[in-house]
Amino acid sequence: MNILEIIEKKRDKKELNKKEIEFFINGYTKGEVTDYQAAALIMAIYINGMTPEETTNLTISMSQSGDVLDLSKFGKNVVDKHSTGGVGDKVSIVLLPIIASLGIPVAKMSGRGLGHTGGTADKLESIPGYKTDINMDNFIKSVENIGISMITQTMNLAPADKKIYALRDTISCVESIPLIASSIMSKKIASGANKLVLDVTVGNGAFMKDIEHANELSKTMIEIGKLAGIETVCVLTDMNEPLGYAIGNALEIKEAVQALKGDIPKDLKEVVLECGSYMIKLAGMGNNIEENKNRMLENIRNGKAYKKFLEMVQNQSGDITYIENIDKLEKAKMILPVYANKDGIIEEINAEEIGKLACKIGAGRVRKEDIIDKAVGIVLNKKVGDIIKREDILGYIHINKKELVEDAKQQLIDIVKISEKTLPLDRKCNIIAIHY
Ligand code: URA
């Protein structure tokens, strides 16, 4: 067997068998298959798709490419959560401390920004000192001692996914159902959870642009979950508009801290409560979804969720004075208001365009090796459906590069579509469907 034959087979729309998939994954993990050979195969998979058997074999093979965590000491129900990616998506940062404050252990590995979407690990790193790369022993100890740890995929868990994930971003091969499903599920299998809530985002700012594809992705991941012994619930959420108001790393940490203290934008609140109530159910801590939501809200009100977040930050060497006083977090040199110049109703704030704009001014990576500017981004002042006057501020651009200012301002004006209607639009619910 050699890699050229495997590439050729997939290029010619033939099905790969288990041995061929394992050959590719083992070879690429060890560096025996080159980046350009892997890129060719990934592109062939992107174009020609995979059968359910191929997707399952790819997932299992990636999950076994490194270490596999054993979290069974945390009980028979170990729950995890993952998002398929979005813009302004700070759900994990708000949700997981709430869940931990309810006594449910949280051992969370998060990703970095991919394409126009942000990554939780990048966001957490905008807290000075916060270490996302702690080793496996300390990760487990943290969960034992304080009930929560949020890190990045630094340990040798699913290293094949880590390489392929980074490669896909640089060759425009992100939006593929078998590649997304195997990427997410391989990490989850390797990280030891046996219950999983997936936030499957749908819309222009997500990798799944419509409900049909999101349903298919959900079905694929639920099926893989069944084979791997992971009970999986998919919550389909709207991603046509950024979630909350802030887009950018430190800016999203600020919004998340405010949310944990009770000041939480409506759309973010819906997603946090829906995903969380299913996590509580899967953990065996309550079957009534509405009651579970109330328990989460209670732990925001009584300060337990915020306290848990502080505990986690401190435990991971983060400086909590930046959380206690969020104004201390790194700021961009220029914070510029952008005015509407038009009366009407906000009809659209395209999440993908906002995500791309945020990347362009430095909040995300355009190339794999780019270093993120933690301080920059966009803070919207209005949401879809709001009334706006010409003298009102649409949003603020937080920016460090002077040469990008005029273009960024104009782009924000172009992205936020204002119609001449006079009545505010009814705000839609962000939860589209639940699959399990
Ligand atoms: N999140 C992942 O972990 N993998 C993907 O491919 C997309 C989103």
PDB file of C-alpha atoms in Angstrom, residues 39-245:
ATOM      1  CA  ALA A  39      -3.690  18.214   1.295  1.00  0.00           C
ATOM      2  CA  ALA A  40      -4.426  16.332  -1.934  1.00  0.00           C
ATOM      3  CA  LEU A  41      -6.279  13.566  -0.106  1.00  0.00           C
ATOM      4  CA  ILE A  42      -8.222  15.976   2.097  1.00  0.00           C
ATOM      5  CA  MET A  43      -9.261  17.952  -0.990  1.00  0.00           C
ATOM      6  CA  ALA A  44     -10.403  14.726  -2.680  1.00  0.00           C
ATOM      7  CA  ILE A  45     -12.455  13.861   0.437  1.00  0.00           C
ATOM      8  CA  TYR A  46     -13.875  17.391   0.479  1.00  0.00           C
ATOM      9  CA  ILE A  47     -14.970  17.136  -3.146  1.00  0.00           C
ATOM     10  CA  ASN A  48     -16.102  13.499  -3.287  1.00  0.00           C
ATOM     11  CA  GLY A  49     -17.369  13.003   0.278  1.00  0.00           C
ATOM     12  CA  MET A  50     -17.180   9.815   2.332  1.00  0.00           C
ATOM     13  CA  THR A  51     -19.526   6.907   2.978  1.00  0.00           C
ATOM     14  CA  PRO A  52     -20.711   6.454   6.606  1.00  0.00           C
ATOM     15  CA  GLU A  53     -18.213   3.556   6.963  1.00  0.00           C
ATOM     16  CA  GLU A  54     -15.321   5.703   5.729  1.00  0.00           C
ATOM     17  CA  THR A  55     -16.296   8.552   8.092  1.00  0.00           C
ATOM     18  CA  THR A  56     -16.483   6.158  11.048  1.00  0.00           C
ATOM     19  CA  ASN A  57     -13.123   4.586  10.176  1.00  0.00           C
ATOM     20  CA  LEU A  58     -11.533   8.030   9.797  1.00  0.00           C
ATOM     21  CA  THR A  59     -12.928   9.076  13.199  1.00  0.00           C
ATOM     22  CA  ILE A  60     -11.753   5.941  15.015  1.00  0.00           C
ATOM     23  CA  SER A  61      -8.356   6.069  13.372  1.00  0.00           C
ATOM     24  CA  MET A  62      -7.835   9.749  14.329  1.00  0.00           C
ATOM     25  CA  SER A  63      -9.055   9.117  17.884  1.00  0.00           C
ATOM     26  CA  GLN A  64      -6.401   6.378  18.248  1.00  0.00           C
ATOM     27  CA  SER A  65      -3.569   8.447  16.747  1.00  0.00           C
ATOM     28  CA  GLY A  66      -2.360   9.474  20.229  1.00  0.00           C
ATOM     29  CA  ASP A  67      -3.239   9.050  23.883  1.00  0.00           C
ATOM     30  CA  VAL A  68      -6.771   8.337  25.062  1.00  0.00           C
ATOM     31  CA  LEU A  69      -7.884   9.875  28.344  1.00  0.00           C
ATOM     32  CA  ASP A  70      -9.653   7.830  30.971  1.00  0.00           C
ATOM     33  CA  LEU A  71     -12.099  10.024  32.868  1.00  0.00           C
ATOM     34  CA  SER A  72     -14.056   7.150  34.419  1.00  0.00           C
ATOM     35  CA  LYS A  73     -12.974   8.263  37.904  1.00  0.00           C
ATOM     36  CA  PHE A  74     -15.415  11.178  37.496  1.00  0.00           C
ATOM     37  CA  GLY A  75     -18.399   8.851  37.488  1.00  0.00           C
ATOM     38  CA  LYS A  76     -20.373   6.873  34.969  1.00  0.00           C
ATOM     39  CA  ASN A  77     -21.649   9.964  33.140  1.00  0.00           C
ATOM     40  CA  VAL A  78     -18.837  12.211  31.931  1.00  0.00           C
ATOM     41  CA  VAL A  79     -20.358  15.049  29.908  1.00  0.00           C
ATOM     42  CA  ASP A  80     -18.614  17.229  27.353  1.00  0.00           C
ATOM     43  CA  LYS A  81     -19.721  20.021  25.021  1.00  0.00           C
ATOM     44  CA  HIS A  82     -18.419  21.173  21.646  1.00  0.00           C
ATOM     45  CA  SER A  83     -19.484  23.701  19.036  1.00  0.00           C
ATOM     46  CA  THR A  84     -19.123  23.354  15.289  1.00  0.00           C
ATOM     47  CA  GLY A  85     -17.929  26.955  15.254  1.00  0.00           C
ATOM     48  CA  GLY A  86     -19.331  30.432  15.055  1.00  0.00           C
ATOM     49  CA  VAL A  87     -18.747  34.170  15.242  1.00  0.00           C
ATOM     50  CA  GLY A  88     -18.891  35.767  18.690  1.00  0.00           C
ATOM     51  CA  ASP A  89     -19.356  32.255  20.085  1.00  0.00           C
ATOM     52  CA  LYS A  90     -18.374  32.504  23.743  1.00  0.00           C
ATOM     53  CA  VAL A  91     -20.892  29.847  24.826  1.00  0.00           C
ATOM     54  CA  SER A  92     -18.350  27.446  26.418  1.00  0.00           C
ATOM     55  CA  ILE A  93     -16.758  30.239  28.468  1.00  0.00           C
ATOM     56  CA  VAL A  94     -20.115  31.134  30.006  1.00  0.00           C
ATOM     57  CA  LEU A  95     -21.746  27.715  30.080  1.00  0.00           C
ATOM     58  CA  LEU A  96     -19.038  25.459  31.517  1.00  0.00           C
ATOM     59  CA  PRO A  97     -18.413  27.360  34.781  1.00  0.00           C
ATOM     60  CA  ILE A  98     -22.193  27.279  35.342  1.00  0.00           C
ATOM     61  CA  ILE A  99     -22.226  23.511  34.804  1.00  0.00           C
ATOM     62  CA  ALA A 100     -19.202  23.015  37.102  1.00  0.00           C
ATOM     63  CA  SER A 101     -20.888  25.181  39.760  1.00  0.00           C
ATOM     64  CA  LEU A 102     -23.743  22.648  39.753  1.00  0.00           C
ATOM     65  CA  GLY A 103     -21.290  19.899  40.729  1.00  0.00           C
ATOM     66  CA  ILE A 104     -20.906  18.347  37.252  1.00  0.00           C
ATOM     67  CA  PRO A 105     -17.220  17.738  36.404  1.00  0.00           C
ATOM     68  CA  VAL A 106     -16.009  19.675  33.343  1.00  0.00           C
ATOM     69  CA  ALA A 107     -12.861  18.480  31.518  1.00  0.00           C
ATOM     70  CA  LYS A 108     -12.892  20.566  28.356  1.00  0.00           C
ATOM     71  CA  MET A 109     -10.470  20.670  25.466  1.00  0.00           C
ATOM     72  CA  SER A 110     -11.153  23.596  23.150  1.00  0.00           C
ATOM     73  CA  GLY A 111      -9.999  24.497  19.691  1.00  0.00           C
ATOM     74  CA  ARG A 112      -8.386  27.519  18.125  1.00  0.00           C
ATOM     75  CA  GLY A 113      -9.929  29.837  15.557  1.00  0.00           C
ATOM     76  CA  LEU A 114     -10.708  28.143  12.258  1.00  0.00           C
ATOM     77  CA  GLY A 115     -11.498  30.126   9.095  1.00  0.00           C
ATOM     78  CA  HIS A 116     -13.640  33.117  10.014  1.00  0.00           C
ATOM     79  CA  THR A 117     -14.717  31.526  13.325  1.00  0.00           C
ATOM     80  CA  GLY A 118     -13.104  32.146  16.701  1.00  0.00           C
ATOM     81  CA  GLY A 119     -11.620  29.570  19.102  1.00  0.00           C
ATOM     82  CA  THR A 120     -12.239  29.273  22.838  1.00  0.00           C
ATOM     83  CA  ALA A 121      -8.555  28.534  23.576  1.00  0.00           C
ATOM     84  CA  ASP A 122      -7.472  31.778  21.847  1.00  0.00           C
ATOM     85  CA  LYS A 123     -10.083  33.711  23.819  1.00  0.00           C
ATOM     86  CA  LEU A 124      -9.016  32.264  27.189  1.00  0.00           C
ATOM     87  CA  GLU A 125      -5.396  33.123  26.410  1.00  0.00           C
ATOM     88  CA  SER A 126      -6.304  36.804  26.336  1.00  0.00           C
ATOM     89  CA  ILE A 127      -6.512  36.559  30.147  1.00  0.00           C
ATOM     90  CA  PRO A 128      -2.923  37.377  31.218  1.00  0.00           C
ATOM     91  CA  GLY A 129      -1.148  34.289  32.564  1.00  0.00           C
ATOM     92  CA  TYR A 130      -3.936  31.810  31.675  1.00  0.00           C
ATOM     93  CA  LYS A 131      -2.307  28.538  30.594  1.00  0.00           C
ATOM     94  CA  THR A 132      -4.232  26.473  28.080  1.00  0.00           C
ATOM     95  CA  ASP A 133      -1.396  23.976  27.617  1.00  0.00           C
ATOM     96  CA  ILE A 134      -1.235  22.197  30.969  1.00  0.00           C
ATOM     97  CA  ASN A 135      -0.263  18.523  30.990  1.00  0.00           C
ATOM     98  CA  MET A 136      -2.618  15.599  31.371  1.00  0.00           C
ATOM     99  CA  ASP A 137      -1.917  15.012  35.091  1.00  0.00           C
ATOM    100  CA  ASN A 138      -2.586  18.628  35.989  1.00  0.00           C
ATOM    101  CA  PHE A 139      -5.684  18.659  33.781  1.00  0.00           C
ATOM    102  CA  ILE A 140      -7.138  15.686  35.666  1.00  0.00           C
ATOM    103  CA  LYS A 141      -6.015  17.070  39.047  1.00  0.00           C
ATOM    104  CA  SER A 142      -7.735  20.382  38.290  1.00  0.00           C
ATOM    105  CA  VAL A 143     -11.010  18.636  37.529  1.00  0.00           C
ATOM    106  CA  GLU A 144     -10.616  16.607  40.747  1.00  0.00           C
ATOM    107  CA  ASN A 145      -9.795  19.632  42.883  1.00  0.00           C
ATOM    108  CA  ILE A 146     -12.060  22.376  41.585  1.00  0.00           C
ATOM    109  CA  GLY A 147     -14.396  20.548  39.188  1.00  0.00           C
ATOM    110  CA  ILE A 148     -13.332  22.270  35.979  1.00  0.00           C
ATOM    111  CA  SER A 149     -10.460  22.732  33.562  1.00  0.00           C
ATOM    112  CA  MET A 150     -10.517  24.314  30.108  1.00  0.00           C
ATOM    113  CA  ILE A 151      -7.432  23.747  27.992  1.00  0.00           C
ATOM    114  CA  THR A 152      -6.415  23.402  24.370  1.00  0.00           C
ATOM    115  CA  GLN A 153      -5.639  20.302  22.364  1.00  0.00           C
ATOM    116  CA  THR A 154      -1.976  20.362  23.421  1.00  0.00           C
ATOM    117  CA  MET A 155      -1.658  16.920  24.914  1.00  0.00           C
ATOM    118  CA  ASN A 156      -1.090  14.042  22.591  1.00  0.00           C
ATOM    119  CA  LEU A 157      -4.844  13.516  22.124  1.00  0.00           C
ATOM    120  CA  ALA A 158      -5.978  12.923  18.535  1.00  0.00           C
ATOM    121  CA  PRO A 159      -2.781  14.492  17.109  1.00  0.00           C
ATOM    122  CA  ALA A 160      -3.911  13.490  13.617  1.00  0.00           C
ATOM    123  CA  ASP A 161      -6.966  15.729  13.985  1.00  0.00           C
ATOM    124  CA  LYS A 162      -4.791  18.571  15.218  1.00  0.00           C
ATOM    125  CA  LYS A 163      -2.631  18.357  12.056  1.00  0.00           C
ATOM    126  CA  ILE A 164      -5.522  17.852   9.662  1.00  0.00           C
ATOM    127  CA  TYR A 165      -7.592  20.607  11.308  1.00  0.00           C
ATOM    128  CA  ALA A 166      -4.762  23.136  10.828  1.00  0.00           C
ATOM    129  CA  LEU A 167      -4.141  21.926   7.258  1.00  0.00           C
ATOM    130  CA  ARG A 168      -7.833  22.169   6.245  1.00  0.00           C
ATOM    131  CA  ASP A 169      -7.897  25.795   7.312  1.00  0.00           C
ATOM    132  CA  THR A 170      -5.085  26.645   4.889  1.00  0.00           C
ATOM    133  CA  ILE A 171      -6.500  24.786   1.867  1.00  0.00           C
ATOM    134  CA  SER A 172     -10.172  25.848   2.056  1.00  0.00           C
ATOM    135  CA  CYS A 173     -11.400  22.438   3.150  1.00  0.00           C
ATOM    136  CA  VAL A 174     -13.256  23.252   6.336  1.00  0.00           C
ATOM    137  CA  GLU A 175     -16.930  22.978   5.320  1.00  0.00           C
ATOM    138  CA  SER A 176     -17.191  19.238   4.840  1.00  0.00           C
ATOM    139  CA  ILE A 177     -19.552  16.974   6.786  1.00  0.00           C
ATOM    140  CA  PRO A 178     -17.234  13.913   7.047  1.00  0.00           C
ATOM    141  CA  LEU A 179     -14.246  16.101   7.931  1.00  0.00           C
ATOM    142  CA  ILE A 180     -16.084  18.127  10.590  1.00  0.00           C
ATOM    143  CA  ALA A 181     -17.845  15.081  12.054  1.00  0.00           C
ATOM    144  CA  SER A 182     -14.628  13.032  12.284  1.00  0.00           C
ATOM    145  CA  SER A 183     -12.654  15.992  13.634  1.00  0.00           C
ATOM    146  CA  ILE A 184     -15.083  16.661  16.472  1.00  0.00           C
ATOM    147  CA  MET A 185     -15.925  13.060  17.344  1.00  0.00           C
ATOM    148  CA  SER A 186     -12.293  11.834  17.265  1.00  0.00           C
ATOM    149  CA  LYS A 187     -11.328  14.479  19.831  1.00  0.00           C
ATOM    150  CA  LYS A 188     -14.306  13.630  21.989  1.00  0.00           C
ATOM    151  CA  ILE A 189     -13.576   9.886  21.891  1.00  0.00           C
ATOM    152  CA  ALA A 190      -9.919  10.535  22.806  1.00  0.00           C
ATOM    153  CA  SER A 191     -10.802  12.954  25.584  1.00  0.00           C
ATOM    154  CA  GLY A 192     -12.768  10.358  27.507  1.00  0.00           C
ATOM    155  CA  ALA A 193     -16.328  11.712  27.661  1.00  0.00           C
ATOM    156  CA  ASN A 194     -19.244   9.318  27.263  1.00  0.00           C
ATOM    157  CA  LYS A 195     -22.001  11.955  27.012  1.00  0.00           C
ATOM    158  CA  LEU A 196     -21.849  14.867  24.637  1.00  0.00           C
ATOM    159  CA  VAL A 197     -23.827  17.994  23.783  1.00  0.00           C
ATOM    160  CA  LEU A 198     -22.967  19.441  20.383  1.00  0.00           C
ATOM    161  CA  ASP A 199     -23.880  22.997  19.478  1.00  0.00           C
ATOM    162  CA  VAL A 200     -24.382  22.605  15.713  1.00  0.00           C
ATOM    163  CA  THR A 201     -24.400  26.136  14.333  1.00  0.00           C
ATOM    164  CA  VAL A 202     -26.390  26.917  11.175  1.00  0.00           C
ATOM    165  CA  GLY A 203     -26.267  29.954   8.919  1.00  0.00           C
ATOM    166  CA  ASN A 204     -23.889  32.178   6.997  1.00  0.00           C
ATOM    167  CA  GLY A 205     -21.455  32.425   9.951  1.00  0.00           C
ATOM    168  CA  ALA A 206     -21.361  28.655  10.465  1.00  0.00           C
ATOM    169  CA  PHE A 207     -19.752  25.887   8.407  1.00  0.00           C
ATOM    170  CA  MET A 208     -23.232  24.455   7.789  1.00  0.00           C
ATOM    171  CA  LYS A 209     -25.058  27.117   5.791  1.00  0.00           C
ATOM    172  CA  ASP A 210     -28.513  25.522   5.845  1.00  0.00           C
ATOM    173  CA  ILE A 211     -30.653  23.328   8.067  1.00  0.00           C
ATOM    174  CA  GLU A 212     -30.523  20.308   5.724  1.00  0.00           C
ATOM    175  CA  HIS A 213     -26.712  20.124   5.963  1.00  0.00           C
ATOM    176  CA  ALA A 214     -26.811  20.790   9.723  1.00  0.00           C
ATOM    177  CA  ASN A 215     -29.299  17.931  10.123  1.00  0.00           C
ATOM    178  CA  GLU A 216     -27.025  15.644   8.106  1.00  0.00           C
ATOM    179  CA  LEU A 217     -23.959  16.626  10.158  1.00  0.00           C
ATOM    180  CA  SER A 218     -25.929  16.037  13.377  1.00  0.00           C
ATOM    181  CA  LYS A 219     -27.102  12.623  12.187  1.00  0.00           C
ATOM    182  CA  THR A 220     -23.544  11.654  11.234  1.00  0.00           C
ATOM    183  CA  MET A 221     -22.151  12.653  14.639  1.00  0.00           C
ATOM    184  CA  ILE A 222     -24.980  10.978  16.575  1.00  0.00           C
ATOM    185  CA  GLU A 223     -24.341   7.745  14.610  1.00  0.00           C
ATOM    186  CA  ILE A 224     -20.586   7.881  15.275  1.00  0.00           C
ATOM    187  CA  GLY A 225     -21.417   8.565  18.931  1.00  0.00           C
ATOM    188  CA  LYS A 226     -23.573   5.424  19.063  1.00  0.00           C
ATOM    189  CA  LEU A 227     -20.769   3.268  17.649  1.00  0.00           C
ATOM    190  CA  ALA A 228     -18.239   4.776  20.049  1.00  0.00           C
ATOM    191  CA  GLY A 229     -20.489   4.563  23.138  1.00  0.00           C
ATOM    192  CA  ILE A 230     -20.989   8.338  23.430  1.00  0.00           C
ATOM    193  CA  GLU A 231     -24.580   9.434  23.938  1.00  0.00           C
ATOM    194  CA  THR A 232     -24.855  12.579  21.816  1.00  0.00           C
ATOM    195  CA  VAL A 233     -27.396  15.405  21.732  1.00  0.00           C
ATOM    196  CA  CYS A 234     -27.186  17.994  18.938  1.00  0.00           C
ATOM    197  CA  VAL A 235     -28.627  21.455  19.556  1.00  0.00           C
ATOM    198  CA  LEU A 236     -29.007  23.310  16.251  1.00  0.00           C
ATOM    199  CA  THR A 237     -28.494  27.052  16.807  1.00  0.00           C
ATOM    200  CA  ASP A 238     -28.748  30.042  14.513  1.00  0.00           C
ATOM    201  CA  MET A 239     -25.502  31.608  13.316  1.00  0.00           C
ATOM    202  CA  ASN A 240     -26.693  34.143  10.743  1.00  0.00           C
ATOM    203  CA  GLU A 241     -25.845  36.961  13.126  1.00  0.00           C
ATOM    204  CA  PRO A 242     -22.890  37.046  15.565  1.00  0.00           C
ATOM    205  CA  LEU A 243     -23.756  35.684  19.002  1.00  0.00           C
ATOM    206  CA  GLY A 244     -23.966  38.479  21.564  1.00  0.00           C
ATOM    207  CA  TYR A 245     -22.366  41.842  20.787  1.00  0.00           C
TER     208      TYR A 245
END
